């Protein structure tokens, strides 16, 4: 147990910067990892120095124009250089969690997976994934850096909606076996039938999975947060506002003890997850 450690030590996360550039990636496989997800495997020579060490990492994927099929995307400044050159033409980027970073044993090339959640009204990314075939190309930008999962937390509380389930699997796999993990899912009860096995299979261990009742602040209160709990929450930005206010003002948790990220915002296309979750209190 870590009750005598200060929060900065207990919840310490190693932070590393990566070379920030644009890399071409090629689809090598399209599979089904469970539920309404499509898994696309990306690889290619330009991924040789692609790194993603943190469970909250994101890479920005640039997709072809949904009507013309033209891929307009940033380009690298130069070989081994840091930075990108952005084109003037419109682009179609979306942020995703890189999964299963590895070296392909057959080709010797770096590869990773991306899980695309399918929607009743698909956007450019999910529509592209539904039609993706081996040989299709994307451009990948980032991640700029990684922050590892805290290794000293007694428990990990994940409050996520389906868009953040891929990240949740990385969190589950990144904490020590002694860390108790609970996942509260902001979804319908019927969705738990596929969410629990998805988390188990891709997180690498069985965890407690429950449905969020009421607001996400209510869900956090029901789950319980003590001095040894690290909280990660992600999903629809406005749903996260009461939770952020709870942990920051009512609980007074130290900043090291939680991480919240708005992955999307209802009514807004291509929401920037770097934007403040709470417009009335933008200070992070």
mmCIF file with all atom_site columns, C-alpha atoms in Angstrom, residues 18-23 46-47 49-52 57-62 74 83-84 95-96 98 112 139-146:
data_model
loop_
_atom_site.group_PDB
_atom_site.id
_atom_site.type_symbol
_atom_site.label_atom_id
_atom_site.label_alt_id
_atom_site.label_comp_id
_atom_site.label_asym_id
_atom_site.label_entity_id
_atom_site.label_seq_id
_atom_site.pdbx_PDB_ins_code
_atom_site.Cartn_x
_atom_site.Cartn_y
_atom_site.Cartn_z
_atom_site.occupancy
_atom_site.B_iso_or_equiv
_atom_site.pdbx_formal_charge
_atom_site.auth_seq_id
_atom_site.auth_comp_id
_atom_site.auth_asym_id
_atom_site.auth_atom_id
_atom_site.pdbx_PDB_model_num
ATOM 1  C CA . UNK A 1 18  ? 8.916  12.054 -29.269 1.00 0.00 ? 18  UNK A CA 1
ATOM 2  C CA . UNK A 1 19  ? 9.964  13.291 -32.681 1.00 0.00 ? 19  UNK A CA 1
ATOM 3  C CA . UNK A 1 20  ? 6.951  15.159 -34.020 1.00 0.00 ? 20  UNK A CA 1
ATOM 4  C CA . UNK A 1 21  ? 6.517  14.413 -37.701 1.00 0.00 ? 21  UNK A CA 1
ATOM 5  C CA . UNK A 1 22  ? 4.177  13.117 -40.392 1.00 0.00 ? 22  UNK A CA 1
ATOM 6  C CA . UNK A 1 23  ? 4.507  9.481  -41.450 1.00 0.00 ? 23  UNK A CA 1
ATOM 7  C CA . UNK A 1 46  ? 8.116  5.542  -42.249 1.00 0.00 ? 46  UNK A CA 1
ATOM 8  C CA . UNK A 1 47  ? 6.898  4.165  -38.893 1.00 0.00 ? 47  UNK A CA 1
ATOM 9  C CA . UNK A 1 49  ? 10.711 5.507  -35.181 1.00 0.00 ? 49  UNK A CA 1
ATOM 10 C CA . UNK A 1 50  ? 7.022  5.679  -34.259 1.00 0.00 ? 50  UNK A CA 1
ATOM 11 C CA . UNK A 1 51  ? 6.708  5.526  -30.455 1.00 0.00 ? 51  UNK A CA 1
ATOM 12 C CA . UNK A 1 52  ? 3.672  5.425  -28.170 1.00 0.00 ? 52  UNK A CA 1
ATOM 13 C CA . UNK A 1 57  ? -1.505 8.777  -26.150 1.00 0.00 ? 57  UNK A CA 1
ATOM 14 C CA . UNK A 1 58  ? -3.208 9.857  -29.332 1.00 0.00 ? 58  UNK A CA 1
ATOM 15 C CA . UNK A 1 59  ? -2.092 10.025 -32.946 1.00 0.00 ? 59  UNK A CA 1
ATOM 16 C CA . UNK A 1 60  ? -3.767 12.258 -35.503 1.00 0.00 ? 60  UNK A CA 1
ATOM 17 C CA . UNK A 1 61  ? -4.778 10.303 -38.596 1.00 0.00 ? 61  UNK A CA 1
ATOM 18 C CA . UNK A 1 62  ? -5.390 12.130 -41.875 1.00 0.00 ? 62  UNK A CA 1
ATOM 19 C CA . UNK A 1 74  ? 0.915  17.300 -43.592 1.00 0.00 ? 74  UNK A CA 1
ATOM 20 C CA . UNK A 1 83  ? 8.096  19.326 -37.308 1.00 0.00 ? 83  UNK A CA 1
ATOM 21 C CA . UNK A 1 84  ? 5.555  19.163 -40.115 1.00 0.00 ? 84  UNK A CA 1
ATOM 22 C CA . UNK A 1 95  ? -7.425 11.625 -33.239 1.00 0.00 ? 95  UNK A CA 1
ATOM 23 C CA . UNK A 1 96  ? -7.160 7.961  -32.262 1.00 0.00 ? 96  UNK A CA 1
ATOM 24 C CA . UNK A 1 98  ? -2.579 3.701  -31.053 1.00 0.00 ? 98  UNK A CA 1
ATOM 25 C CA . UNK A 1 112 ? 0.117  -0.696 -34.682 1.00 0.00 ? 112 UNK A CA 1
ATOM 26 C CA . UNK A 1 139 ? -0.816 9.871  -42.880 1.00 0.00 ? 139 UNK A CA 1
ATOM 27 C CA . UNK A 1 140 ? -0.082 9.677  -39.152 1.00 0.00 ? 140 UNK A CA 1
ATOM 28 C CA . UNK A 1 141 ? 1.048  12.709 -37.147 1.00 0.00 ? 141 UNK A CA 1
ATOM 29 C CA . UNK A 1 142 ? 2.268  12.332 -33.565 1.00 0.00 ? 142 UNK A CA 1
ATOM 30 C CA . UNK A 1 143 ? 2.091  11.463 -30.803 1.00 0.00 ? 143 UNK A CA 1
ATOM 31 C CA . UNK A 1 144 ? 4.122  14.409 -29.557 1.00 0.00 ? 144 UNK A CA 1
ATOM 32 C CA . UNK A 1 145 ? 4.920  12.574 -26.352 1.00 0.00 ? 145 UNK A CA 1
ATOM 33 C CA . UNK A 1 146 ? 3.854  9.961  -23.840 1.00 0.00 ? 146 UNK A CA 1
#
